[in-house]
Coordinates of C-alpha atoms in Angstrom, one line a residue:
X1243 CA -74.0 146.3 120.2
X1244 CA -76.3 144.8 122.8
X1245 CA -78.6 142.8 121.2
X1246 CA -82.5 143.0 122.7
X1247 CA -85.7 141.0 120.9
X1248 CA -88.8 141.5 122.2
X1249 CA -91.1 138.6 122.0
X1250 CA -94.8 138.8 122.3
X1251 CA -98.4 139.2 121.0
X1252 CA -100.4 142.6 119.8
X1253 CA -99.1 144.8 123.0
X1254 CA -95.3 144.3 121.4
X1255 CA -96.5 144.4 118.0
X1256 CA -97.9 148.1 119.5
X1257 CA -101.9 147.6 118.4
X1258 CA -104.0 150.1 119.0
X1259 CA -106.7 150.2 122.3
X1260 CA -107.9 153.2 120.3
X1261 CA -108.9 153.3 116.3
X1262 CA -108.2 150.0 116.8
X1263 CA -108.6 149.5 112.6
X1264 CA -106.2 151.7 112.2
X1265 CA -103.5 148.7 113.2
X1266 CA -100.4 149.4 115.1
X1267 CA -99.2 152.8 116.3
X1268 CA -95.9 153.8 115.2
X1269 CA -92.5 153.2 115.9
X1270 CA -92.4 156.7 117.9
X1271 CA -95.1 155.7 119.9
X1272 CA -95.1 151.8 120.2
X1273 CA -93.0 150.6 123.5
X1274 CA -90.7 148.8 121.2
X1275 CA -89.8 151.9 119.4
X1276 CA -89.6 154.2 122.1
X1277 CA -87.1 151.5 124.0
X1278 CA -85.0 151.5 121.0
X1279 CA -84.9 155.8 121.1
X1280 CA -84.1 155.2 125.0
X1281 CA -81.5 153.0 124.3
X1282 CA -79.6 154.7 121.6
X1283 CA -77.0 153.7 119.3
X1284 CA -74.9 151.1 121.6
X1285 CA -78.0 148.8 121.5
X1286 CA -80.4 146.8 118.5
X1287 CA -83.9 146.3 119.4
X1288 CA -85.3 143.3 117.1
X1289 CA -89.2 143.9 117.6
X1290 CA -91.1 140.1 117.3
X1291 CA -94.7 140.7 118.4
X1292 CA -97.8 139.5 116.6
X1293 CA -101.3 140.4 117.1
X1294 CA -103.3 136.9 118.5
X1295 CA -100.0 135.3 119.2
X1296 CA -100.3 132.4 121.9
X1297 CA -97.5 130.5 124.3
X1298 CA -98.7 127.3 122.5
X1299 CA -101.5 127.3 120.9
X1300 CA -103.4 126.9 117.6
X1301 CA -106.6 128.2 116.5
X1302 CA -109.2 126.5 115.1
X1303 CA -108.6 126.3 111.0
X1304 CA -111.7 128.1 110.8
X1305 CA -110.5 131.3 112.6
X1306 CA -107.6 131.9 109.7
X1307 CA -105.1 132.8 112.2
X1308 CA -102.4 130.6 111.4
X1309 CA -98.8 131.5 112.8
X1310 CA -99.6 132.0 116.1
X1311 CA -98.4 129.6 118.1
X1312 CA -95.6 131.3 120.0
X1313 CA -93.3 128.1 121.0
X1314 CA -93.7 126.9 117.0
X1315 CA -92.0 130.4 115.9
X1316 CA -89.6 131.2 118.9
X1317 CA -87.5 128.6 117.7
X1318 CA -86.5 130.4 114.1
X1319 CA -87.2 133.9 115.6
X1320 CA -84.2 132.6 117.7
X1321 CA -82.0 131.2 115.3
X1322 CA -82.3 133.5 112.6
X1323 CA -81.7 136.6 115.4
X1324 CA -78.9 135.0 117.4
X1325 CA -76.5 136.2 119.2
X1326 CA -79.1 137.9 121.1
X1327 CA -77.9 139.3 124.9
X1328 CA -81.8 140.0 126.2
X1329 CA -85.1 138.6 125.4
X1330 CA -88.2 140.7 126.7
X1331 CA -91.0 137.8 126.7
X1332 CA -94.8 139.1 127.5
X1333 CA -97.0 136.3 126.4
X1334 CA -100.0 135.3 128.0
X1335 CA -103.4 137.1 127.5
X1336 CA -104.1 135.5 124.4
X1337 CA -104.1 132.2 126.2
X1338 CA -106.8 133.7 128.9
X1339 CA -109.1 134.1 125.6
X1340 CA -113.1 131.8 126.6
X1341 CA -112.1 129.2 123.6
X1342 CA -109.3 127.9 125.1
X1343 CA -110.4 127.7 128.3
X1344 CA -106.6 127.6 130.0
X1345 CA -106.4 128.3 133.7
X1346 CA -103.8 130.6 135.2
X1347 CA -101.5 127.8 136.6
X1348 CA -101.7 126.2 132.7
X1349 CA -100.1 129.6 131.1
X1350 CA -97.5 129.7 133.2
X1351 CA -96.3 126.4 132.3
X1352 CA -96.6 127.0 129.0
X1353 CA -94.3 130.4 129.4
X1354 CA -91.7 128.2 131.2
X1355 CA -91.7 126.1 128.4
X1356 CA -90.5 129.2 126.4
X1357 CA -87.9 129.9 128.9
X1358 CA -86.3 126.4 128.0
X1359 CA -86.4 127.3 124.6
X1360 CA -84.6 130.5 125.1
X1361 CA -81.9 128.6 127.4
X1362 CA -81.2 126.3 124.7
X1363 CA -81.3 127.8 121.4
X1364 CA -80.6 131.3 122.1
X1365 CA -77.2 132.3 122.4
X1366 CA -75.1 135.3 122.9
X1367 CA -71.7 136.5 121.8
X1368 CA -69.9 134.8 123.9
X1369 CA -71.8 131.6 123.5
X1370 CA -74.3 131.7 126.6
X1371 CA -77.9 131.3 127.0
X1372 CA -79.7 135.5 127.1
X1373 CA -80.6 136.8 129.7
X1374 CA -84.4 136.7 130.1
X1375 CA -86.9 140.1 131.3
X1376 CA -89.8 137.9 131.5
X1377 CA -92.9 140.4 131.4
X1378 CA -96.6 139.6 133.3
X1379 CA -98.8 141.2 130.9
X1380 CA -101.6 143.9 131.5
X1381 CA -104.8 143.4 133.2
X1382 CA -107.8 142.9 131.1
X1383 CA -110.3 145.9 132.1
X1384 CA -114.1 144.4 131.1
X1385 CA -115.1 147.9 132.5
X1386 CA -113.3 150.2 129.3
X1387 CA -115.2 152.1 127.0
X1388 CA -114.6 150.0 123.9
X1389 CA -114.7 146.2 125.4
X1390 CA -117.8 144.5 124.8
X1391 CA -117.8 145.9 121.1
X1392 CA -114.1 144.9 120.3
X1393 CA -113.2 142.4 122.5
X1394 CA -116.2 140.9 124.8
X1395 CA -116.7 137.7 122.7
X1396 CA -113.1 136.5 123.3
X1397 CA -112.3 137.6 126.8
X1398 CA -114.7 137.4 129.8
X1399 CA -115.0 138.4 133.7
X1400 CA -113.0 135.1 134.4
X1401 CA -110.6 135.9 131.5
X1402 CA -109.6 139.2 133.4
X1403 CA -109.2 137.2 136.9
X1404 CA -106.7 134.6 135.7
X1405 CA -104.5 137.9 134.2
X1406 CA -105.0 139.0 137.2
X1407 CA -104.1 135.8 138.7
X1408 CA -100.6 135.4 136.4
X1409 CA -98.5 137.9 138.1
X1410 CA -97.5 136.0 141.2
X1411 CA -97.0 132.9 139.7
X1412 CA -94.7 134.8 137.1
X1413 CA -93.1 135.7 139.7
X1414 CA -91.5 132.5 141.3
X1415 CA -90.9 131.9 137.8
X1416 CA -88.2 134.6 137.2
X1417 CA -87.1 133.7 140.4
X1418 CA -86.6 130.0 139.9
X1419 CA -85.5 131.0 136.3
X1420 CA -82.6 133.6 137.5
X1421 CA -84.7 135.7 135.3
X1422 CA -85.5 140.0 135.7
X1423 CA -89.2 140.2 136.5
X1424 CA -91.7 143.5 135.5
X1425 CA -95.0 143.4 136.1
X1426 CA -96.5 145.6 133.4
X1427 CA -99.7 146.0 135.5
X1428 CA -97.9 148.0 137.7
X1429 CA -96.6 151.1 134.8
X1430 CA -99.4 150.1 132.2
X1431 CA -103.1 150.3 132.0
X1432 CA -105.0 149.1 129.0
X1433 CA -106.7 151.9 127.0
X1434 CA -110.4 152.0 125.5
X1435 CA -110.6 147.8 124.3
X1436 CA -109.4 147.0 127.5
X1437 CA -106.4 144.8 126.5
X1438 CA -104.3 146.9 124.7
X1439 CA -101.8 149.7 126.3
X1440 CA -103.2 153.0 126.6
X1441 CA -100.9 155.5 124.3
X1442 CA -99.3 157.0 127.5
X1443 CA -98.4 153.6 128.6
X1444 CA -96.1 152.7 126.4
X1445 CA -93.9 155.4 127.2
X1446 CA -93.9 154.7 131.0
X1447 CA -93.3 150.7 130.1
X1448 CA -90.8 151.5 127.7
X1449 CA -88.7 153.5 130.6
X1450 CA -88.8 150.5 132.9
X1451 CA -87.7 147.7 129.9
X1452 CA -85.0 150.1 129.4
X1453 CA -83.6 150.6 132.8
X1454 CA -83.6 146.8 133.1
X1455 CA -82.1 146.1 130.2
X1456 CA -79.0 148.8 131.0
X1457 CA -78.8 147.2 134.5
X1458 CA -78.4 143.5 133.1
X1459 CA -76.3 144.8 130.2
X1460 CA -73.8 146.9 133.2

């Protein structure tokens, strides 16, 4: 079986934009799910999102969100997965949050500092480094229905520009990487928060995961 983990924050983990205290939608309904339906049987999909989750960063003690550091779990979520053939990374918005203050330039090093991780402790069947579909996230819309109540004390105007702002650099990174790039912007919208896919967007991002993960698998 092909092997595919899927590493992220709250949009793997498949949170919500609407009834967001109703938690996370499905397994029907989250992209993670529906890529394992499209997949079928000749493939695993290991689902590894958490809501909050940074690149590499800690919160405050005072904000009880402990875990979320994305480099300080990658390395077990690695290890205790392996072999793994893909990794599906989208990391990044949780970094564009006002208290950390991060520019654009500063999450993408931080994500390439995932993509060494990957290279050298992930490891496939036959002993090789996965390959890597590395994921630009969604925009942040400050304009949706449900933002300032939900989510306008973490994320600002500035906030959505630097997500804005991640794709190109993103970009070059795959590139230098020899990784597949998606840019989710392009298939998924966020829904009524404004950082979370919309329900019909998971559908239409799970399609394009799973084409590129057919095409790298041959």
């Amino acid at each position: 079986m092909i092997s595919v983990l899927c590493y992220g924050d709250s949009n793997t983990y498949g949170q919500r934009s609407e009834e967001t205290d109703k938690g996370r939608w499905p397994a029907d309904i989250r992209w993670t799910g529906q890529l394992a339906a499209l997949l079928g049987g000749g493939y695993h999909v290991l689902e590894e999102g958490l809501g909050g989750r940074t690149t590499d960063l800690d919160y405050p003690e005072s904000m009880n969100r402990p875990g979320r550091n994305g480099r300080t779990y990658l390395l077990p979520a690695l290890l205790s997965h392996n072999p793994i053939d893909v990794v599906v990374l989208m990391l990044g918005t949780n970094d564009l949050k006002i208290q950390f203050g991060r520019t654009a330039a500063e999450v993408v090093a931080a994500i390439a500092g995932l993509l060494d991780d990957v290279a050298a402790h992930g490891r496939t069947d036959a002993g090789r480094a996965p390959e890597v579909v590395l994921v630009s996230p969604p925009h942040i819309d400050v304009t949706a229905p449900d933002f300032a109540d939900v989510n306008g004390a973490f994320y600002d105007a500035t906030s959505a520009a630097k997500a804005v702002q991640l794709t190109g650099p993103l970009a070059e990174l795959a590139a230098a990487r020899s990784a597949t790039f998606v840019d989710a912007a392009t298939v998924a919208e966020t829904g009524a928060d404004g950082t979370h896919f919309s329900v019909p967007s998971h559908e239409r991002f799970a399609r394009v995961i799973a084409g590129e993960v057919q095409r790298i698998a041959g």
